[in-house]
Short mmCIF file of C-alpha atoms in Angstrom, two decimals:
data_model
loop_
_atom_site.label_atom_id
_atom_site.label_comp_id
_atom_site.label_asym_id
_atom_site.label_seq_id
_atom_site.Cartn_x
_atom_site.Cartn_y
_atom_site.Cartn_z
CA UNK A 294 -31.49 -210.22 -70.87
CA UNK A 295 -33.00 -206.71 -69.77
CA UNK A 296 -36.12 -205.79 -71.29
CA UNK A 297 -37.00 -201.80 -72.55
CA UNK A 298 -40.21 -200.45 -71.36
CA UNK A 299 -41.13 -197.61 -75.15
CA UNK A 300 -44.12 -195.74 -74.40
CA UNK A 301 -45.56 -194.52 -77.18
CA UNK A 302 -48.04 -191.50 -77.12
CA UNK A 303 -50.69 -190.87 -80.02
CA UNK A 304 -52.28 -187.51 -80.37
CA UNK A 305 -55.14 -187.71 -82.51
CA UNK A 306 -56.53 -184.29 -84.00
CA UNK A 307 -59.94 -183.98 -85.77
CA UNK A 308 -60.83 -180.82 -87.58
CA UNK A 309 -63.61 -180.50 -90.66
CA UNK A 310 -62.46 -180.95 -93.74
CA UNK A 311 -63.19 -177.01 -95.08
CA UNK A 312 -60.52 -176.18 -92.44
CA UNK A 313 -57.97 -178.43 -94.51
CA UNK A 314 -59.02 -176.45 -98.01
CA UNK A 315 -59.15 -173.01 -96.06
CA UNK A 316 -55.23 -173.87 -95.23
CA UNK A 317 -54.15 -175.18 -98.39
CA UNK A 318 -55.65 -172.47 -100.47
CA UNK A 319 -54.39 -169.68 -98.05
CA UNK A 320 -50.87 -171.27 -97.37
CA UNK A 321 -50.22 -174.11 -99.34
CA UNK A 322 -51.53 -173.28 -102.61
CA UNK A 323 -48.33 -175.08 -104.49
CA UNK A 324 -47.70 -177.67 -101.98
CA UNK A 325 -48.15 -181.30 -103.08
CA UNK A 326 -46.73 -182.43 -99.67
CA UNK A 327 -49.02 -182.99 -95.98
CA UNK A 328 -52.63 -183.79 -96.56
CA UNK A 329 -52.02 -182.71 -100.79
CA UNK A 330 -49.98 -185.60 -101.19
CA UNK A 331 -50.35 -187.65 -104.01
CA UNK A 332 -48.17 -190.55 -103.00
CA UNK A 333 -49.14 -194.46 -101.98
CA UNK A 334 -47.98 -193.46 -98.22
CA UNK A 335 -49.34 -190.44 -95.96
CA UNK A 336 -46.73 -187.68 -95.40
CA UNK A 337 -43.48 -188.29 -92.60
CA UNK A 338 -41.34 -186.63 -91.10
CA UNK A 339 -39.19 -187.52 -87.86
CA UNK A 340 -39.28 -184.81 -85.39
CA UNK A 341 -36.76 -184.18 -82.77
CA UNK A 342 -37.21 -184.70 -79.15
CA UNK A 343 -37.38 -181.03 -78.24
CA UNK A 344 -40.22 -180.51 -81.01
CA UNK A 345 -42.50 -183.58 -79.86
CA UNK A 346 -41.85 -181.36 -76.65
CA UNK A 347 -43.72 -178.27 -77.80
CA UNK A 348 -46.12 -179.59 -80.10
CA UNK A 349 -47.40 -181.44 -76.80
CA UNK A 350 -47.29 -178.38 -74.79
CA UNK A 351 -49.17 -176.55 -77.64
CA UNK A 352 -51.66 -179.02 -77.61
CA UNK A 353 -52.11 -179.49 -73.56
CA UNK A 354 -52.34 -175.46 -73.95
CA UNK A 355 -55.30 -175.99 -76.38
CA UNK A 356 -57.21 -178.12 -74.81
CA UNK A 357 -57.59 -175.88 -71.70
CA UNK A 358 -59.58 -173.87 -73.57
CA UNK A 359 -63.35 -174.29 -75.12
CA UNK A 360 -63.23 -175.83 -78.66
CA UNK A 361 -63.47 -173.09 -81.03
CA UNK A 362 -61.71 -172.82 -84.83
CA UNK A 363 -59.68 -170.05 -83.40
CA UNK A 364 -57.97 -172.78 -81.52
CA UNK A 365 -57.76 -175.13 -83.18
CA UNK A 366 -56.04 -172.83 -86.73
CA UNK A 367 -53.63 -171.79 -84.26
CA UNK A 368 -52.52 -175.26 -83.35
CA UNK A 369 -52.10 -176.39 -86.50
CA UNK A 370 -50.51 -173.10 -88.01
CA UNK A 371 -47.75 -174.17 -85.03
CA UNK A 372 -47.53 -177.38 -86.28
CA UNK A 373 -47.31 -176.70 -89.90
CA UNK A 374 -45.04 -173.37 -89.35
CA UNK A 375 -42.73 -175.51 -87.12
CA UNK A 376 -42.38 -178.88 -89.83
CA UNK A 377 -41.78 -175.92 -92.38
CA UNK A 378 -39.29 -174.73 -90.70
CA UNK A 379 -37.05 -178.26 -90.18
CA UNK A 380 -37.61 -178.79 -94.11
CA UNK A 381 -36.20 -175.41 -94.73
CA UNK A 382 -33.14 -176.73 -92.80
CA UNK A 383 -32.82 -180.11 -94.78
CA UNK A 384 -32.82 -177.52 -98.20
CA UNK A 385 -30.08 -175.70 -96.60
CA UNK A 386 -28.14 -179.19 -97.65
CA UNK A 387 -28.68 -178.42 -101.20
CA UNK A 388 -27.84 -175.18 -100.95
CA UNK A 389 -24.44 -173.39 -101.85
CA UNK A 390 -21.49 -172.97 -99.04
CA UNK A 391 -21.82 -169.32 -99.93
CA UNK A 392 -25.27 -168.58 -99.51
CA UNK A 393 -25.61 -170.67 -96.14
CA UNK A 394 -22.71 -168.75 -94.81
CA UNK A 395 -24.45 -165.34 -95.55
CA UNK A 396 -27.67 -166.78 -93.86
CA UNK A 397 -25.43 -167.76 -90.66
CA UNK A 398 -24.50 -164.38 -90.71
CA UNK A 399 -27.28 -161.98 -91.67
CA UNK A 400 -28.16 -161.91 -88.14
CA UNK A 401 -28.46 -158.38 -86.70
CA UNK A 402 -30.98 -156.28 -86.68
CA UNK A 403 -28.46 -153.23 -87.66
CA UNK A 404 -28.53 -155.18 -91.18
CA UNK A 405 -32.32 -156.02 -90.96
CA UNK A 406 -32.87 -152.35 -91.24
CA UNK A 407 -31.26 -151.89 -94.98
CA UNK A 408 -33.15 -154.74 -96.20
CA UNK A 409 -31.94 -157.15 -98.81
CA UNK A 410 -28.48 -155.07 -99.72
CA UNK A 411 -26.15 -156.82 -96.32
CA UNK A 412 -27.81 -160.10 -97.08
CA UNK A 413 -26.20 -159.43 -100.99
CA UNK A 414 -23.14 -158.35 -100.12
CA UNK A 415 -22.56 -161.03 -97.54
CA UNK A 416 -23.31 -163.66 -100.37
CA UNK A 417 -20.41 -161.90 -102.65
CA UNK A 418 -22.91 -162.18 -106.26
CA UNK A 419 -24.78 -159.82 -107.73
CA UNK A 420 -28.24 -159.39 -106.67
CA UNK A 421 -30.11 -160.99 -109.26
CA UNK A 422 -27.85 -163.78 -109.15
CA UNK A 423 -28.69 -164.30 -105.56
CA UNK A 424 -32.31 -164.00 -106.58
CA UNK A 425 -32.08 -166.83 -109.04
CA UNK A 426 -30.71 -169.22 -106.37
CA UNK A 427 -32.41 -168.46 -103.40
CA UNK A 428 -35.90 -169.47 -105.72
CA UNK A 429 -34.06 -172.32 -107.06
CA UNK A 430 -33.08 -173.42 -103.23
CA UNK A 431 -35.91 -172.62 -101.54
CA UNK A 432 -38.40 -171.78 -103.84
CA UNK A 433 -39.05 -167.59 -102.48
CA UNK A 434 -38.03 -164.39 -104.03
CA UNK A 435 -35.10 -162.65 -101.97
CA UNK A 436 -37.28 -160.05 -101.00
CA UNK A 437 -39.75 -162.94 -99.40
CA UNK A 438 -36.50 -165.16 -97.98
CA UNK A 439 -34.80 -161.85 -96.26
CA UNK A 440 -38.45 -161.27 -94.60
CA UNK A 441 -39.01 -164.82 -93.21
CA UNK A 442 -35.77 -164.44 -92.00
CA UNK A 443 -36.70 -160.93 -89.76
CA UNK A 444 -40.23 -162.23 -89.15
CA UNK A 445 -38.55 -165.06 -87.28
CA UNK A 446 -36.05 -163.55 -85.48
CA UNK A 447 -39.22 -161.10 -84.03
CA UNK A 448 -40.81 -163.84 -82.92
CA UNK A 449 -38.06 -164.79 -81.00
CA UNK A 450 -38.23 -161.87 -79.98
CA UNK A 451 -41.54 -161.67 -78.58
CA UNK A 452 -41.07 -164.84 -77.00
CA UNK A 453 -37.55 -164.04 -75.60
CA UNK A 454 -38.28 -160.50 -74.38
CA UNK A 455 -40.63 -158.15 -73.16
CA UNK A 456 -39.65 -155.53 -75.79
CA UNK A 457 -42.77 -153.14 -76.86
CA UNK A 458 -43.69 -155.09 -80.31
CA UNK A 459 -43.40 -151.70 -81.98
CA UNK A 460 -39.81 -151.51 -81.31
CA UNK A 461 -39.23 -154.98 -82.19
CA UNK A 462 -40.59 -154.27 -85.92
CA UNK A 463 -38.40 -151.20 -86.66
CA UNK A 464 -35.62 -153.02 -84.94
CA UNK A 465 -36.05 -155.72 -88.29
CA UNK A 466 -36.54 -152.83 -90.49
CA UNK A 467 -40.52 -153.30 -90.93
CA UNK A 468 -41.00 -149.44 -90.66
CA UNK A 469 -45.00 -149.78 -91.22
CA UNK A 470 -46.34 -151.15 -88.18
CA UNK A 471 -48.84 -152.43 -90.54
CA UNK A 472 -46.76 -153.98 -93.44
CA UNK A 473 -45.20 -155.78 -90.08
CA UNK A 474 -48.93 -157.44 -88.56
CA UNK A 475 -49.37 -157.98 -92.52
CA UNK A 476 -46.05 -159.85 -92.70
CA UNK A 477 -46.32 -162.25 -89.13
CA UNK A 478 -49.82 -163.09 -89.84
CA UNK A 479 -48.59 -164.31 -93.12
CA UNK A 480 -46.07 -166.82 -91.20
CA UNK A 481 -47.29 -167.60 -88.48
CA UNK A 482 -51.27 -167.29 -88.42
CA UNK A 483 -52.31 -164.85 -86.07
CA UNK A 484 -50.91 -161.24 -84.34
CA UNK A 485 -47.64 -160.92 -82.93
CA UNK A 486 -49.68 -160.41 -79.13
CA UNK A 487 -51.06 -163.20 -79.63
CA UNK A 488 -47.99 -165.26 -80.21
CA UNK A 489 -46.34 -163.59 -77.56
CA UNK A 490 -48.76 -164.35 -74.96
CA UNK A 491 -49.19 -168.04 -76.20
CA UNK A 492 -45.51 -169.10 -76.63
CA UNK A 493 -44.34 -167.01 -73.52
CA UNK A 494 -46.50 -169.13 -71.39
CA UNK A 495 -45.26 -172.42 -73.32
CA UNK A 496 -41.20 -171.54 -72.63
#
Protein backbone atom coordinates (compact mmCIF):
# COMPACT_ATOMS: atom_id res chain seq x y z
CA UNK A 1 0.00 0.00 0.00
CA UNK A 2 1.53 3.39 -1.40
CA UNK A 3 0.53 6.39 0.32
CA UNK A 4 -0.33 10.05 -1.72
CA UNK A 5 1.39 13.03 -0.40
CA UNK A 6 -2.04 16.25 -1.46
CA UNK A 7 -0.76 19.51 -0.64
CA UNK A 8 -3.22 21.77 -0.26
CA UNK A 9 -2.61 25.62 -0.55
CA UNK A 10 -5.05 28.28 1.10
CA UNK A 11 -4.96 31.84 -0.04
CA UNK A 12 -6.68 33.94 2.30
CA UNK A 13 -7.73 37.56 1.04
CA UNK A 14 -8.97 40.34 3.40
CA UNK A 15 -10.43 43.50 1.98
CA UNK A 16 -13.06 46.05 3.95
CA UNK A 17 -16.29 45.39 3.61
CA UNK A 18 -17.25 48.93 1.50
CA UNK A 19 -14.98 47.34 -1.15
CA UNK A 20 -17.54 44.29 -1.33
CA UNK A 21 -20.71 46.93 -1.72
CA UNK A 22 -18.55 49.23 -4.11
CA UNK A 23 -18.35 45.83 -6.40
CA UNK A 24 -21.71 44.62 -6.08
CA UNK A 25 -23.37 47.89 -6.75
CA UNK A 26 -20.98 48.70 -9.71
CA UNK A 27 -20.92 45.07 -11.21
CA UNK A 28 -23.14 42.87 -9.61
CA UNK A 29 -26.13 44.83 -9.03
CA UNK A 30 -28.56 41.64 -9.99
CA UNK A 31 -26.33 38.98 -8.82
CA UNK A 32 -27.59 36.82 -5.92
CA UNK A 33 -24.50 34.55 -6.37
CA UNK A 34 -20.55 35.16 -4.56
CA UNK A 35 -20.66 37.11 -1.37
CA UNK A 36 -24.86 38.09 -2.30
CA UNK A 37 -25.73 34.67 -1.76
CA UNK A 38 -28.59 33.85 0.10
CA UNK A 39 -28.10 30.13 0.45
CA UNK A 40 -27.19 27.82 3.78
CA UNK A 41 -23.58 27.22 2.03
CA UNK A 42 -20.96 29.99 0.80
CA UNK A 43 -20.61 30.13 -3.02
CA UNK A 44 -18.35 27.09 -5.12
CA UNK A 45 -17.07 26.63 -7.90
CA UNK A 46 -14.23 24.06 -9.04
CA UNK A 47 -11.61 25.72 -10.99
CA UNK A 48 -9.34 24.10 -13.40
CA UNK A 49 -5.73 23.50 -12.94
CA UNK A 50 -4.58 26.14 -15.40
CA UNK A 51 -6.87 28.84 -13.54
CA UNK A 52 -5.61 28.00 -9.84
CA UNK A 53 -2.39 28.69 -12.04
CA UNK A 54 -3.06 32.35 -12.74
CA UNK A 55 -5.07 33.35 -9.96
CA UNK A 56 -1.74 32.41 -7.95
CA UNK A 57 0.42 34.25 -10.26
CA UNK A 58 -2.01 37.26 -10.00
CA UNK A 59 -1.78 37.15 -6.50
CA UNK A 60 2.25 36.53 -6.09
CA UNK A 61 2.15 39.65 -8.68
CA UNK A 62 0.14 41.62 -6.03
CA UNK A 63 1.83 41.15 -3.27
CA UNK A 64 5.10 42.58 -4.74
CA UNK A 65 3.67 45.64 -4.56
CA UNK A 66 2.65 48.11 -1.45
CA UNK A 67 -0.96 47.43 -0.26
CA UNK A 68 -3.09 49.92 -1.84
CA UNK A 69 -7.08 49.47 -3.06
CA UNK A 70 -5.78 49.89 -6.53
CA UNK A 71 -4.35 46.49 -6.00
CA UNK A 72 -6.16 44.89 -4.43
CA UNK A 73 -9.77 45.91 -7.04
CA UNK A 74 -7.61 44.67 -9.65
CA UNK A 75 -7.09 41.28 -8.12
CA UNK A 76 -10.34 40.64 -7.46
CA UNK A 77 -11.85 42.15 -10.78
CA UNK A 78 -9.36 39.08 -12.21
CA UNK A 79 -10.83 36.80 -10.08
CA UNK A 80 -14.40 37.66 -10.50
CA UNK A 81 -13.96 38.46 -14.46
CA UNK A 82 -12.23 35.03 -14.79
CA UNK A 83 -15.18 32.75 -12.56
CA UNK A 84 -17.59 34.85 -14.88
CA UNK A 85 -16.21 33.78 -17.60
CA UNK A 86 -16.25 29.64 -16.82
CA UNK A 87 -20.08 30.21 -15.81
CA UNK A 88 -20.67 31.79 -19.12
CA UNK A 89 -19.30 28.48 -20.54
CA UNK A 90 -21.51 26.11 -18.33
CA UNK A 91 -24.72 28.48 -19.90
CA UNK A 92 -23.42 27.71 -23.24
CA UNK A 93 -24.96 24.03 -22.17
CA UNK A 94 -28.34 25.46 -22.09
CA UNK A 95 -28.00 27.20 -24.94
CA UNK A 96 -29.26 26.32 -28.58
CA UNK A 97 -26.88 24.23 -31.17
CA UNK A 98 -27.48 27.22 -33.40
CA UNK A 99 -26.53 30.02 -31.44
CA UNK A 100 -23.29 28.25 -29.95
CA UNK A 101 -22.26 27.49 -33.45
CA UNK A 102 -22.52 31.24 -34.50
CA UNK A 103 -20.48 32.13 -31.28
CA UNK A 104 -17.71 29.44 -32.42
CA UNK A 105 -17.68 31.27 -35.42
CA UNK A 106 -18.08 35.01 -35.00
CA UNK A 107 -14.46 35.15 -34.63
CA UNK A 108 -12.77 37.69 -36.92
CA UNK A 109 -12.26 40.91 -36.55
CA UNK A 110 -13.39 41.55 -40.41
CA UNK A 111 -16.98 40.70 -38.81
CA UNK A 112 -16.27 42.63 -35.50
CA UNK A 113 -16.24 45.69 -37.61
CA UNK A 114 -20.13 45.47 -38.86
CA UNK A 115 -21.25 44.87 -35.47
CA UNK A 116 -24.15 42.69 -34.53
CA UNK A 117 -25.42 41.99 -38.40
CA UNK A 118 -22.50 38.66 -39.09
CA UNK A 119 -23.22 37.51 -35.58
CA UNK A 120 -27.27 37.47 -36.97
CA UNK A 121 -26.78 36.06 -39.98
CA UNK A 122 -24.49 33.36 -38.71
CA UNK A 123 -27.35 32.37 -36.19
CA UNK A 124 -29.90 32.01 -39.35
CA UNK A 125 -33.13 34.02 -37.14
CA UNK A 126 -34.16 37.21 -37.33
CA UNK A 127 -32.59 39.70 -35.18
CA UNK A 128 -34.98 40.18 -32.57
CA UNK A 129 -35.37 36.62 -32.29
CA UNK A 130 -31.74 36.30 -31.54
CA UNK A 131 -32.21 39.11 -29.07
CA UNK A 132 -34.85 37.26 -27.15
CA UNK A 133 -32.56 34.22 -26.65
CA UNK A 134 -29.34 35.50 -26.12
CA UNK A 135 -31.19 37.46 -22.77
CA UNK A 136 -32.96 34.35 -22.05
CA UNK A 137 -29.39 32.34 -22.23
CA UNK A 138 -27.27 34.59 -20.84
CA UNK A 139 -29.12 37.22 -19.48
CA UNK A 140 -27.42 40.48 -21.98
CA UNK A 141 -28.90 42.32 -24.82
CA UNK A 142 -27.17 41.30 -28.27
CA UNK A 143 -25.74 44.52 -28.53
CA UNK A 144 -23.99 43.87 -24.86
CA UNK A 145 -23.19 39.86 -25.77
CA UNK A 146 -21.52 40.85 -29.37
CA UNK A 147 -19.32 43.50 -27.23
CA UNK A 148 -18.10 41.12 -24.47
CA UNK A 149 -17.34 39.02 -27.15
CA UNK A 150 -14.77 41.87 -29.03
CA UNK A 151 -13.75 43.23 -25.62
CA UNK A 152 -12.32 39.77 -25.00
CA UNK A 153 -10.81 38.91 -27.95
CA UNK A 154 -8.77 42.62 -27.44
CA UNK A 155 -7.62 41.55 -24.47
CA UNK A 156 -6.17 38.72 -25.92
CA UNK A 157 -4.95 40.81 -27.86
CA UNK A 158 -3.09 42.99 -25.70
CA UNK A 159 -1.80 40.15 -23.95
CA UNK A 160 -0.86 38.14 -27.14
CA UNK A 161 0.67 41.02 -29.12
CA UNK A 162 2.36 44.13 -29.10
CA UNK A 163 -0.21 45.74 -31.46
CA UNK A 164 -0.67 49.73 -30.79
CA UNK A 165 -4.07 49.45 -28.57
CA UNK A 166 -5.55 51.94 -31.01
CA UNK A 167 -5.39 49.55 -33.78
CA UNK A 168 -6.56 46.78 -31.75
CA UNK A 169 -10.00 48.75 -31.04
CA UNK A 170 -10.85 49.60 -34.69
CA UNK A 171 -9.67 46.15 -35.55
CA UNK A 172 -13.08 44.98 -33.18
CA UNK A 173 -15.00 47.71 -34.68
CA UNK A 174 -14.90 50.13 -31.45
CA UNK A 175 -14.32 53.21 -33.78
CA UNK A 176 -14.32 55.75 -30.62
CA UNK A 177 -11.22 55.22 -28.89
CA UNK A 178 -13.26 56.33 -26.06
CA UNK A 179 -16.52 54.22 -26.33
CA UNK A 180 -13.55 51.38 -26.42
CA UNK A 181 -11.62 52.48 -22.67
CA UNK A 182 -15.49 52.96 -21.73
CA UNK A 183 -16.27 49.39 -22.84
CA UNK A 184 -12.86 47.32 -21.21
CA UNK A 185 -13.12 49.19 -18.05
CA UNK A 186 -16.61 47.95 -17.91
CA UNK A 187 -15.23 44.15 -18.12
CA UNK A 188 -12.42 44.02 -16.86
CA UNK A 189 -11.77 46.93 -14.20
CA UNK A 190 -9.15 49.05 -15.27
CA UNK A 191 -7.41 50.47 -18.87
CA UNK A 192 -6.46 48.28 -21.54
CA UNK A 193 -2.38 49.48 -20.65
CA UNK A 194 -2.86 48.47 -17.70
CA UNK A 195 -4.00 44.99 -18.47
CA UNK A 196 -1.51 44.70 -20.97
CA UNK A 197 1.35 45.41 -18.85
CA UNK A 198 -0.05 43.22 -15.93
CA UNK A 199 -1.06 40.01 -17.83
CA UNK A 200 1.97 40.30 -20.30
CA UNK A 201 4.25 39.91 -17.41
CA UNK A 202 1.96 36.98 -15.93
CA UNK A 203 2.11 34.77 -19.50
Amino acid sequence: MSLQLVIVTIVNIAFPRETLDYFHERYFAHSDQYFWSENLYPYQIKLPEHLVKRFSSRAEEAMRFKRSCMQMDSLLLFIFRNIQELETQRDYLSAPSWLISAIKEYNHTDQFRLGTAPFVELCGRNADYVNRVVKQVFQQTLTEFVNDIRIKYAADELILTSIPIKLIAYACGFESIAYFYKQFHLRYGQTPSDYRKLNQKIV
